XYZ file of C-alpha atoms in Angstrom:
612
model
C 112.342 -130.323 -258.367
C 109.972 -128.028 -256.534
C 106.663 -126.508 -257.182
C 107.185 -123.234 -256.606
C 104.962 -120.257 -255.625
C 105.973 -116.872 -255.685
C 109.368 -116.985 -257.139
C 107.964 -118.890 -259.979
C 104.443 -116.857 -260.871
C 103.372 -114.758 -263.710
C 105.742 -115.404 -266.561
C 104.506 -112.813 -268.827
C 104.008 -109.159 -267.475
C 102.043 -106.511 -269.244
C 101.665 -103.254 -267.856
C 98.621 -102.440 -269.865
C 96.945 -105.682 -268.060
C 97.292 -103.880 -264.361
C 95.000 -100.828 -265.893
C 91.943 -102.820 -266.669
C 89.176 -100.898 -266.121
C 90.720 -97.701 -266.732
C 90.028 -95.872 -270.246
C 92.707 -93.079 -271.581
C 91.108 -90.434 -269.148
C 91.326 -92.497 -266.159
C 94.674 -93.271 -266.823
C 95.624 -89.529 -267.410
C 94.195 -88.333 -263.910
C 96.122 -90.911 -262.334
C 98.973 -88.457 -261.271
C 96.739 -86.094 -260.402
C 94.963 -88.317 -257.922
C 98.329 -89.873 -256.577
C 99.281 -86.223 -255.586
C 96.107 -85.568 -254.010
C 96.765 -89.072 -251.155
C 100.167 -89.472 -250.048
C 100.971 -92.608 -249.418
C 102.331 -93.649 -246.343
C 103.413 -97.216 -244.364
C 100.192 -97.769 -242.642
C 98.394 -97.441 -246.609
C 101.609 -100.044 -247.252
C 100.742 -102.589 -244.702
C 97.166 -102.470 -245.024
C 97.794 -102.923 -249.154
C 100.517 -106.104 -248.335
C 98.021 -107.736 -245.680
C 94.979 -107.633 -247.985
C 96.935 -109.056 -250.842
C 98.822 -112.140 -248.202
C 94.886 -113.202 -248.000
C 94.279 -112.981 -251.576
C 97.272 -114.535 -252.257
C 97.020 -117.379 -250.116
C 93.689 -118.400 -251.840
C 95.132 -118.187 -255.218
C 98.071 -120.107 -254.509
C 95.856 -122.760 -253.286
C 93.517 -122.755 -256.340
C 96.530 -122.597 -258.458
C 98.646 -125.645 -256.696
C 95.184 -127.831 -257.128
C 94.433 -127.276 -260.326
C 98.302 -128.117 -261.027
C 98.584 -131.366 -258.574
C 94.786 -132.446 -260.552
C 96.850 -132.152 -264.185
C 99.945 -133.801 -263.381
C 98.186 -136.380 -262.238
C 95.610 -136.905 -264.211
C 96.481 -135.467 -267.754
C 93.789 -134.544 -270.107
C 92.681 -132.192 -272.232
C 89.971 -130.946 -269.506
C 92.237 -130.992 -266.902
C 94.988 -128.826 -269.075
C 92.269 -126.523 -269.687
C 91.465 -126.140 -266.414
C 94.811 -125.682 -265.236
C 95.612 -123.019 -268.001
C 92.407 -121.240 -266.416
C 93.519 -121.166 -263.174
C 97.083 -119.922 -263.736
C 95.638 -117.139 -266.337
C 93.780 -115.893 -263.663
C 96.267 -116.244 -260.997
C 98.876 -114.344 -263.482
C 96.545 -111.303 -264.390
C 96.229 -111.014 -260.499
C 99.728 -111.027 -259.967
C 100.042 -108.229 -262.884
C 97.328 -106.418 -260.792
C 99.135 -106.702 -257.616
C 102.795 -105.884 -258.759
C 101.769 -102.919 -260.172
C 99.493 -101.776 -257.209
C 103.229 -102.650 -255.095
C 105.060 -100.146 -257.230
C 102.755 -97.607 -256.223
C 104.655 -97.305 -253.190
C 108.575 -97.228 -254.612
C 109.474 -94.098 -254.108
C 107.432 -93.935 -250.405
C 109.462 -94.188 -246.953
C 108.872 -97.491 -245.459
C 110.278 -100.214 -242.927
C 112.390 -102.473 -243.810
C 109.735 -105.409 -243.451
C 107.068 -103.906 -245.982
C 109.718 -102.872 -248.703
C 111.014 -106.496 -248.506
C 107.960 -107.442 -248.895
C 106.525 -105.300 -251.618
C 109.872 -105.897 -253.628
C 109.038 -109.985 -253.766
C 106.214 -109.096 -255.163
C 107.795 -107.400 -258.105
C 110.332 -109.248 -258.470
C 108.097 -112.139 -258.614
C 107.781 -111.731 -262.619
C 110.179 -113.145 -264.537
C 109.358 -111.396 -268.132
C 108.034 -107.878 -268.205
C 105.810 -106.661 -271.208
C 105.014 -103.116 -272.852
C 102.018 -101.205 -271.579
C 101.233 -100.932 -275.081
C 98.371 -104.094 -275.465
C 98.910 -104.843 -278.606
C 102.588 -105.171 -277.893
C 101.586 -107.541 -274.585
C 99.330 -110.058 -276.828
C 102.553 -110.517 -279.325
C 104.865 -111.383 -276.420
C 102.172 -113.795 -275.041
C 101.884 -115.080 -278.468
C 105.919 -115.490 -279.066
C 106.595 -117.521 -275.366
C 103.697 -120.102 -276.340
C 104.997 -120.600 -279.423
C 108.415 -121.006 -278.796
C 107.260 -123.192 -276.053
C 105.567 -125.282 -278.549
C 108.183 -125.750 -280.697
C 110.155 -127.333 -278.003
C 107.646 -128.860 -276.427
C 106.727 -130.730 -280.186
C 110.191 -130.977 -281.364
C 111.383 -134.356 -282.619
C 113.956 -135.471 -285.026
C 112.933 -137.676 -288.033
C 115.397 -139.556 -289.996
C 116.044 -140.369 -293.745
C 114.015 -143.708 -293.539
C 111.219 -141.962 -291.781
C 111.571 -143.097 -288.021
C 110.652 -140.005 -286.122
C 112.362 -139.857 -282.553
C 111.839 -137.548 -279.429
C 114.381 -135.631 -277.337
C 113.866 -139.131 -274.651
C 114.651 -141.543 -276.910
C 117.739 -139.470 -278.408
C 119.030 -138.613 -274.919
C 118.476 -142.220 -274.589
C 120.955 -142.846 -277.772
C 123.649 -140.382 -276.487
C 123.661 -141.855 -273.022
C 124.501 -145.154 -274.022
C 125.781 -145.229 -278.002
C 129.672 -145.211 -278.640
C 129.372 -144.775 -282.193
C 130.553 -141.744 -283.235
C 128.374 -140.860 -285.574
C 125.130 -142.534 -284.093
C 125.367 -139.779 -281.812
C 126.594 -136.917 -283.993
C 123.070 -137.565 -285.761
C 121.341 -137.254 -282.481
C 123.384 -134.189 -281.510
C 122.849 -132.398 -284.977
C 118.739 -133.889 -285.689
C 117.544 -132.239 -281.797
C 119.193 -128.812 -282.752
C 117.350 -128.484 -285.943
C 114.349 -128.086 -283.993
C 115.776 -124.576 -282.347
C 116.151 -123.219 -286.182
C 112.914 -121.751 -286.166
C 113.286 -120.381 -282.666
C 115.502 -117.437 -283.558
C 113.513 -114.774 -285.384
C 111.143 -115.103 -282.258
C 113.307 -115.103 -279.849
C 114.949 -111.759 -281.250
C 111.351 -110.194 -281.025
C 111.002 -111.527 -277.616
C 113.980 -109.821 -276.128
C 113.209 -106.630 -277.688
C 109.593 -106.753 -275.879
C 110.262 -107.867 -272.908
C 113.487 -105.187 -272.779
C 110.716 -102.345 -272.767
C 108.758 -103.827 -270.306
C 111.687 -103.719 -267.925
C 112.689 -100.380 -268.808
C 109.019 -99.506 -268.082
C 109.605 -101.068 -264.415
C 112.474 -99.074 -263.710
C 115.389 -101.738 -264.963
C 118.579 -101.406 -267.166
C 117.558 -104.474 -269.257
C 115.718 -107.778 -268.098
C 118.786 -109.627 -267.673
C 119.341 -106.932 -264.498
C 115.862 -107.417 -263.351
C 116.588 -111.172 -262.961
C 120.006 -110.527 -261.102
C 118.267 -108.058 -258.696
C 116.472 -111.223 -257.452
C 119.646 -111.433 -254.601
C 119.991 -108.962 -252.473
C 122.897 -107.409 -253.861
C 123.276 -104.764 -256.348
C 123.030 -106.522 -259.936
C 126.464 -106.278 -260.992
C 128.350 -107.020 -258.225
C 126.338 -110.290 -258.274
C 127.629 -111.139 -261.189
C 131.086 -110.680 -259.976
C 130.370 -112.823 -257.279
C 129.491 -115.813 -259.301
C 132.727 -115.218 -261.257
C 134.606 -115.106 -257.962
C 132.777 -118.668 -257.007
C 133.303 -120.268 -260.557
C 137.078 -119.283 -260.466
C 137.685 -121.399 -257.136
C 136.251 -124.444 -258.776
C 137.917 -123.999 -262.357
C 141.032 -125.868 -261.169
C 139.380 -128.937 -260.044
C 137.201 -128.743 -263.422
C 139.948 -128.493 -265.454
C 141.394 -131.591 -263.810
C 138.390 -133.330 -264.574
C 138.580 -131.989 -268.358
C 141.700 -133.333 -268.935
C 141.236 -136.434 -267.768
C 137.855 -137.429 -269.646
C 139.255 -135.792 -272.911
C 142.374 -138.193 -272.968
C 139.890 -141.187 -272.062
C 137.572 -139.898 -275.140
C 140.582 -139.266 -276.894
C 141.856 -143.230 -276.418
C 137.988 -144.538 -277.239
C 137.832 -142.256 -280.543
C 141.139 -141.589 -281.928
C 143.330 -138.551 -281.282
C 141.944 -137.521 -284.861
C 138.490 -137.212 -283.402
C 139.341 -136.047 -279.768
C 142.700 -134.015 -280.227
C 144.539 -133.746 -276.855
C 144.562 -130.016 -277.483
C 141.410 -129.006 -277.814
C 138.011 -128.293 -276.631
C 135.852 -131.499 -276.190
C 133.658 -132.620 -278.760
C 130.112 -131.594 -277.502
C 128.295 -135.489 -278.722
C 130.738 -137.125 -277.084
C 129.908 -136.695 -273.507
C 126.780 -138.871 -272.767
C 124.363 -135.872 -272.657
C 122.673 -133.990 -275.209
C 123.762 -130.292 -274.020
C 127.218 -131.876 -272.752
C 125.445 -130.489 -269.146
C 126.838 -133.596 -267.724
C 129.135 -136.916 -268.130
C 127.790 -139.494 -265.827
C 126.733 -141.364 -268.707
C 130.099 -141.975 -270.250
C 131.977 -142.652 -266.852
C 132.461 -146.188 -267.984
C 135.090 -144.627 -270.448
C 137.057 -143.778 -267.767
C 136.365 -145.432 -264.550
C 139.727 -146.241 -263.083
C 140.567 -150.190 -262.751
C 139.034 -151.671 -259.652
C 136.800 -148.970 -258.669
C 133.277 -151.368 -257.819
C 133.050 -150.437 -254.081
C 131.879 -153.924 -254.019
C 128.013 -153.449 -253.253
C 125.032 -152.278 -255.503
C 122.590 -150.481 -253.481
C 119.840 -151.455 -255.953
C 120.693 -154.968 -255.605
C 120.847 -154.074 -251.592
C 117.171 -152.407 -251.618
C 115.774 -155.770 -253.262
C 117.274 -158.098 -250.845
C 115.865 -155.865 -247.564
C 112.600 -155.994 -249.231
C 112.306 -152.517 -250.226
C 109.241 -151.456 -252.284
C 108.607 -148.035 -253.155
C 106.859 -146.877 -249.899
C 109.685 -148.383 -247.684
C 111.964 -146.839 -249.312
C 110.123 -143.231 -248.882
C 109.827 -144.288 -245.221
C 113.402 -145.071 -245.287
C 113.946 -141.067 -246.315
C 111.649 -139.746 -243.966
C 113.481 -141.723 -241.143
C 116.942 -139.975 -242.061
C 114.533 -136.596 -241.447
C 113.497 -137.928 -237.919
C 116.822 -138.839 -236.885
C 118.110 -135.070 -237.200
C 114.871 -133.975 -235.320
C 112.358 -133.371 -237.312
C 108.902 -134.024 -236.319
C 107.180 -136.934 -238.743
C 105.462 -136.082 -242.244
C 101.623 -135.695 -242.028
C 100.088 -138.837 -242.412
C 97.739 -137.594 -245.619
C 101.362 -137.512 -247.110
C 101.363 -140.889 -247.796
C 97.776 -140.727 -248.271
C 97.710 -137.838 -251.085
C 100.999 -139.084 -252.997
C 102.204 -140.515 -255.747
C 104.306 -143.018 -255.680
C 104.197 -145.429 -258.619
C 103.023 -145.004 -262.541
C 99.326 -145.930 -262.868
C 98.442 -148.330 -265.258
C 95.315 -147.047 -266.396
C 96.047 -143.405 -266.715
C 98.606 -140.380 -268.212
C 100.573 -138.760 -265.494
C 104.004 -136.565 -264.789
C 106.299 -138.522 -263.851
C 109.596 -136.233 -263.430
C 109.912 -136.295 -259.313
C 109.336 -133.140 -257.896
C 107.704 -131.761 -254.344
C 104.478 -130.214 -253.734
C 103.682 -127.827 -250.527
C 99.771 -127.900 -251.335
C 98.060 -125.617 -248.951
C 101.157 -123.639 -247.142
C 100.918 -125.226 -244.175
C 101.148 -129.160 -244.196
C 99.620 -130.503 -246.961
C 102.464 -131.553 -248.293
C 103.327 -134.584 -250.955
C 105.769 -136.156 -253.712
C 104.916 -136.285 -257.323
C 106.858 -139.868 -258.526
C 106.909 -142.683 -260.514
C 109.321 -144.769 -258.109
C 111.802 -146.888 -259.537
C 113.312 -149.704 -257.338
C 117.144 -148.743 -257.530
C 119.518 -147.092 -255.495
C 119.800 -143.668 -257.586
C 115.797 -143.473 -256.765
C 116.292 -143.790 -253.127
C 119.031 -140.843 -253.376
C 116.391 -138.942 -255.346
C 113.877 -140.060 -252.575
C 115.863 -138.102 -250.102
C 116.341 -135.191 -251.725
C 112.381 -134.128 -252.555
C 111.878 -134.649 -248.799
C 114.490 -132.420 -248.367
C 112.154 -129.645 -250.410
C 109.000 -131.258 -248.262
C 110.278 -130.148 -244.787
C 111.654 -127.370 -246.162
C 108.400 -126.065 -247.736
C 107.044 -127.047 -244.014
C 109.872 -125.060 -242.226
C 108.838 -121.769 -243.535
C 105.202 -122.603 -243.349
C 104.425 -119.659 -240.427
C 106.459 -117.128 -242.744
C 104.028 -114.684 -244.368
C 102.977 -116.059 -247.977
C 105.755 -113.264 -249.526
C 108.354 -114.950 -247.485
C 106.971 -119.010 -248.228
C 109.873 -119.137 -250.565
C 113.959 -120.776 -250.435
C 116.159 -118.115 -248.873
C 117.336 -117.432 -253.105
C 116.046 -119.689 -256.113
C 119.133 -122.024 -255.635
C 118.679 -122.886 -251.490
C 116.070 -125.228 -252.151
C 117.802 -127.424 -254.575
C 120.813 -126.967 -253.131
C 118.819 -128.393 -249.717
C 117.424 -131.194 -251.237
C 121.063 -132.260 -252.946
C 122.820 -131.756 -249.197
C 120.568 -134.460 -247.796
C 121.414 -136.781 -250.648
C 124.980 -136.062 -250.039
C 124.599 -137.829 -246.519
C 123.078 -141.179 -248.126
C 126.743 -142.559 -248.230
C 128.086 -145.767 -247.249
C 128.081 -145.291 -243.770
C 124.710 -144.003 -243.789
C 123.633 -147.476 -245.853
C 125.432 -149.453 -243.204
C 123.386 -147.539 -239.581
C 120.397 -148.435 -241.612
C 121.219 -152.120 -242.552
C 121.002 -151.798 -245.740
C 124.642 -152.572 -246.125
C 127.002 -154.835 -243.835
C 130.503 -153.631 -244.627
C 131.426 -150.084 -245.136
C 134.173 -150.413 -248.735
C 137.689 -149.314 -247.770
C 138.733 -145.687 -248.797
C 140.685 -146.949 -251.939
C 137.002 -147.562 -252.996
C 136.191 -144.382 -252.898
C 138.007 -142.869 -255.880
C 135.572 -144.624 -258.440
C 132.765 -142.919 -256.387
C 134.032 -139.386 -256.743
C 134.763 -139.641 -259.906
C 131.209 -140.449 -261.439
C 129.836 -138.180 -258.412
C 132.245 -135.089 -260.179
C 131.086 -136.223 -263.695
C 127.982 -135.295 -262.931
C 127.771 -132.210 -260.433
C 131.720 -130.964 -261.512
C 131.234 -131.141 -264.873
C 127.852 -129.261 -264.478
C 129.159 -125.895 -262.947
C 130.525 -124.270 -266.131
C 126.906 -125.266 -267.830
C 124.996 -124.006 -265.224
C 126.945 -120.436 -264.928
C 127.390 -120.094 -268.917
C 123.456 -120.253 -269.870
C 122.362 -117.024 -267.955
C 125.881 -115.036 -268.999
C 124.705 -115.900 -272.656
C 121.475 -114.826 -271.805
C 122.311 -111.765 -269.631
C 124.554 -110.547 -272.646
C 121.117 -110.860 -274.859
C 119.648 -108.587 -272.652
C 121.766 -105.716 -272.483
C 122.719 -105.690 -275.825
C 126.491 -106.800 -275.758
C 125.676 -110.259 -277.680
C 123.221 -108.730 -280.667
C 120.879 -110.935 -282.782
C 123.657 -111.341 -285.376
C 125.813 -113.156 -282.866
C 123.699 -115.706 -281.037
C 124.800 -118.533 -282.029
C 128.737 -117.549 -282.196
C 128.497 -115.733 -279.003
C 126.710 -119.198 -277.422
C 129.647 -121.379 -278.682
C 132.565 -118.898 -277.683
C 130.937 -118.734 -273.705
C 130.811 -123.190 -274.520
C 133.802 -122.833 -275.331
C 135.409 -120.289 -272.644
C 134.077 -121.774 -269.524
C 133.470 -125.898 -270.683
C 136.205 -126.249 -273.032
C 133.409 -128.222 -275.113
C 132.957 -127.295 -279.319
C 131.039 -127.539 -281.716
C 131.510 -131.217 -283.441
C 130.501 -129.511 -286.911
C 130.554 -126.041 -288.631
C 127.513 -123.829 -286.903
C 126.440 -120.862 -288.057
C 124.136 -118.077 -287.568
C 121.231 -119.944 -289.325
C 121.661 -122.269 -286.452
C 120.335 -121.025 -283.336
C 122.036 -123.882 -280.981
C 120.957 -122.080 -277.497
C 117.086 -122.426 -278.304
C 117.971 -126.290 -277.659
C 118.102 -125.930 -274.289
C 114.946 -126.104 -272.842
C 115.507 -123.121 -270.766
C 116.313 -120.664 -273.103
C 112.613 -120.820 -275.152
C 110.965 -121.473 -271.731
C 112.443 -118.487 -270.613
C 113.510 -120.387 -266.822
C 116.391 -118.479 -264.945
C 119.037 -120.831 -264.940
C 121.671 -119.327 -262.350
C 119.474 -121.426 -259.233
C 121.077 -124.363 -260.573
C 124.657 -123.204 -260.360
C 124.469 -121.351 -257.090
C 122.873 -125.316 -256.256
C 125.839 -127.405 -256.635
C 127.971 -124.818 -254.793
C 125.459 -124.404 -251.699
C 124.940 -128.236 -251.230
C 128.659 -128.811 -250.689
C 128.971 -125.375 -248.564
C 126.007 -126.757 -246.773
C 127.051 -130.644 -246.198
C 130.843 -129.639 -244.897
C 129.215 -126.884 -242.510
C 126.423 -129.602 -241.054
C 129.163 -132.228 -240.747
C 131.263 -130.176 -238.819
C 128.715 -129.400 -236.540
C 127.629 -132.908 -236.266
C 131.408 -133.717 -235.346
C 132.756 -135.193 -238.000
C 136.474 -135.984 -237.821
C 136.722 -138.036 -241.260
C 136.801 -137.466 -244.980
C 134.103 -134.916 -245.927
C 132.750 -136.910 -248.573
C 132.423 -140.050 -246.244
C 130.112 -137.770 -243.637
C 126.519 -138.147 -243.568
C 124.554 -136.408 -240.413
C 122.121 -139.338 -240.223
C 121.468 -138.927 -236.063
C 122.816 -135.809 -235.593
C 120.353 -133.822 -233.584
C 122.553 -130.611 -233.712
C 122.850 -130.672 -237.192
C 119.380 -130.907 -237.573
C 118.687 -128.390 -235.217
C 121.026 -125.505 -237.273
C 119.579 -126.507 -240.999
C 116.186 -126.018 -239.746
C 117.091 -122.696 -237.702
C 117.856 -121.613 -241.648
C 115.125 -123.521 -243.295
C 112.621 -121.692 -240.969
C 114.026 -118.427 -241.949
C 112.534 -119.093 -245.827
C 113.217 -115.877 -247.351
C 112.322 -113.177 -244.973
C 116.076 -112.417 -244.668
C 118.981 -111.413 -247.083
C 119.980 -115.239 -248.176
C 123.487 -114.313 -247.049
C 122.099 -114.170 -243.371
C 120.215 -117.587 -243.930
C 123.599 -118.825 -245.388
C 125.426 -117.561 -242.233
C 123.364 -119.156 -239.977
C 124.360 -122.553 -241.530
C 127.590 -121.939 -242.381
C 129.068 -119.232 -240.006
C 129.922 -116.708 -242.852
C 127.624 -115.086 -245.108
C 130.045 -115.952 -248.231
C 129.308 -118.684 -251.314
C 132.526 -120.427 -250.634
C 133.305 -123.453 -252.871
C 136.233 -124.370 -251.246
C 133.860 -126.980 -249.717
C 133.996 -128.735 -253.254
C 137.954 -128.788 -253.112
C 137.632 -130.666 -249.371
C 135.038 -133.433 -250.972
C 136.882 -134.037 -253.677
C 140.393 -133.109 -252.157
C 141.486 -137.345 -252.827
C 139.758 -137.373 -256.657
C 141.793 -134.512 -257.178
C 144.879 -136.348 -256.115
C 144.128 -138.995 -258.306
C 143.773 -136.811 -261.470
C 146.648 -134.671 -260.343
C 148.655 -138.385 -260.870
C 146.649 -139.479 -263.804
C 147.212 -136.304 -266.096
C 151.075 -135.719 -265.490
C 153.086 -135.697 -268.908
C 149.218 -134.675 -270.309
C 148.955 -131.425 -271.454
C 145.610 -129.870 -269.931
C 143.703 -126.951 -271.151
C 142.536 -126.101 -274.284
């Protein structure tokens, strides 16, 4: 995870906000004043260069007052933190609408680039009608509360959070242990739905108002391509990794299918959703013991491996930043290690989830952690540091351009470097003395696919749901059967019980009530492979793709940061180009990495009868 700046400011957008000061007369003249000054590019550039220096101050207020609350949560420091980013939002209001101004002026290239991030830095437009602005502020804290509070309390009065159910789901084989757990977390969502219809009605107008078909078009005008043919494109992507998917689908169902009964997992159909180790069915790592083919251990635990070299947690972050310096990259600041966080106080409340922090735009940079000692930490290790000198990369990029090339470069950079930390890799580093023998390497895959395979469907279906809301195609009578049809359409996942429209089954994902974009994650996990085949090749790699890492190589190193430096001052398809030699998505790079897992499945579903 990364703390973003200005792809990630002002949720909430009201139109009426960016008028204060002006009464009904004020606001009336307003034509008659814009007719009087034309504006031109110098008013343009003078307007974005006074607003980079505002900016920059606010962002550095704003990341404080963040870093001060996730690491030290109180009720002060929330309240502090809520002041901050309510002043840095009505700014942003301020500013975006000031940048509008100037739509329909001739400009260069540079300053309508610019002036468009801006915009398009909002992520949910309100009405210029006030009254209509403090309801939609009202709705998105509620419905963030509900999540936030939501917990599932059973008949003998044992009240559980979403952790300790996730917990349940991960690791239960009980069938209906975790049909409870399923069926308690989405009663939480119920609720949700009446405000969530008022929501998209609100927010609708406030796009309109901004010159956009529907938000859901606003959100895909985010990548430099014309919103529809966007969302062609991510069709085009999804249908090269369906096969492979499908594969996959197969396989796990008849291993559910042999755990459960054919009664409870027909060979047929769409997957039971409880049944695959996560509570949104998002991803199956957790169940890959189910169907982990026979002698798969590659023989080594890196875990075990970190404990016998003596790891602790800041070796182990050194460890990571030495990959970085072997590719060429200059050492992290020492106040990195400094600033920090590494491990869980004992004497205090903090956020633990891992994510990266670019402090200052410029090199005050740090992790947010609570380091675990195992081998899936040190992966995790690698890939904030990938955000870290990322964030650094694009540090001399004006403030507008201090961003990933599109939402889903810089997770998709951060998972690229952890797709490097392979056996080889282990071995140049001595953390391992024996690289396993490729028969190994089928058990590896396999859990790797469970988790990042089986994700792509997820990660594409969310937003088409959503999108749908927006314009109107999916209406409020229809959320919940629309939600279940796209589950159904691109996962192959159902329903384990009757749902209906009282249920409102999308309001218990996180995202949905939080109102996050959720396309970055599935351009992510095509990117990282596109990304890690297109590095190896440059670092000469003659083997398997999935056995590469470019630990050493300088001219890898050399290309990603030639992109990374780029941040987003460029379409993302020339930042992609730059890595990759074509300005495409491509995921035939996930057909090369897994080219021998699909092999295996190929042999292990024949006489099965795939699909659903």
């Amino acid at each position: 995870m990364i703390t973003f700046k200005l792809s990630a400011t002002a949720l909430l957008v009201g139109s009426a906000l960016l008028l204060s000061g002006c009464g009904p007369q004020q606001q009336a003249d307003a034509p008659q004043q814009a007719e009087q000054k034309q504006l031109t590019e110098a008013d343009a550039q003078e307007f974005l260069a006074e607003t980079e220096t505002k900016l920059v101050q606010l962002y550095k207020e704003s990341n404080r007052a963040e870093w001060i609350y996730a690491n030290f949560i109180t009720e002060d420091t929330a309240s502090l933190s809520a002041d901050v980013n309510e002043k840095l939002t009505v700014e942003m209001v301020q500013l975006a609408t000031a940048a509008a101004k100037f739509d329909q002026v001739a400009l260069s290239d540079d300053s309508r680039r610019k002036l468009d991030k801006l915009k398009l830095a909002l992520t949910l437009p309100a009405p210029q009608d006030t009254a209509k602005t403090a309801e939609m502020a009202k709705i998105v804290a509620e419905l963030g509360g509900i999540y936030g509070k939501g917990k599932y309390c059973q008949a003998d009065g044992k009240c559980l959070s979403l952790g300790d159910m996730s917990a349940i789901m991960a690791s239960s084989r009980d069938y209906d242990e975790q049909l409870a757990m399923w069926q308690g977390w989405r009663e939480i969502s119920t609720p949700m739905r009446p405000l969530y219809t008022r929501l998209i009605e609100l927010t609708n107008e406030g796009a309109k108002e901004l010159g956009y078909a529907d938000t859901g078009a606003m959100w895909r005008s985010k990548y430099d391509m014309p919103a529809d043919d966007f969302a062609k494109e991510l069709d085009r992507v999804w249908d090269q990794v369906k096969p492979l998917y499908e594969s996959l689908h197969c396989h796990v169902r008849s291993k559910l299918s042999e755990q459960y009964g054919a009664d409870k997992v027909p060979l047929d159909k769409p997957i039971p959703a409880h049944l695959l180790g996560n509570m949104w069915a998002q991803s199956w790592g957790n169940v890959y013991d189910l169907v982990a083919p026979k002698d798969a251990d590659p023989g080594y635990d890196v875990t075990e491996l970190l404990a016998k070299h003596n790891y602790d947690e800041i070796k182990m972050v050194r460890g990571a930043e030495a990959f970085f310096s072997s590719l060429g990259f200059a050492p992290l600041p020492e106040t990195f290690y400094q600033r920090s966080l590494f491990t869980k106080p004992a004497d205090r409340d903090v956020e633990c989830h891992a994510s990266a922090w670019d402090l200052d735009a410029k090199d005050d940079l740090r992790i947010k952690m609570c380091i675990q000692r195992t081998g899936e930490e040190f992966s995790v290790i690698h890939h904030e540091l990938g955000h870290n000198y990322y964030q650094r990369a694009y540090k001399d990029q004006p403030v507008y351009y201090q961003e990933s090339a599109n939402d889903g470069f810089h997770e998709a950079i951060g998972d690229t470097i952890a797709l490097s930390v392979t056996p080889d890799y282990l071995k140049q580093i001595g953390l391992l003395d024996k690289v396993p023998d490729e028969s190994k390497d089928i058990g590896l895959l396999l859990k790797m696919a469970m988790d990042k395979i089986a994700f792509v469907p997820f990660g594409l279906l969310v937003d088409q749901w959503r999108w749908q809301v927006f314009n109107g195609e999916i209406t409020p009578a229809q959320y919940n059967e629309a939600w279940w049809q796209l589950r159904e359409k691109y996962q192959g996942v159902a329903a384990p019980i009757a749902r209906s429209e009282a249920d409102f089954d999308p309001g218990a994902k996180y995202h949905v009530p939080g109102n996050v974009p959720y396309t970055r994650y599935f351009l992510a996990h095509i990117l990282q492979f596109q990304f890690h085949k297109a590095l190896c090749d440059i670092a000469g790699n003659e083997g398997a793709v999935h056995r590469c890492s470019i630990y050493n190589s300088k001219e890898a190193g050399a290309k990603l940061n030639q992109m990374l430096e780029m941040g987003s001052s460029q379409p993302w398809q020339q930042a992609l180009e730059v890595v990759t030699g074509k300005p495409e998505m491509d995921a035939s790079a996930i057909l090369a990495y897994f080219a021998p897992l699909q092999a295996y499945l190929d042999e292990q579903n024949k006489g099965m009868q795939c699909g659903w």
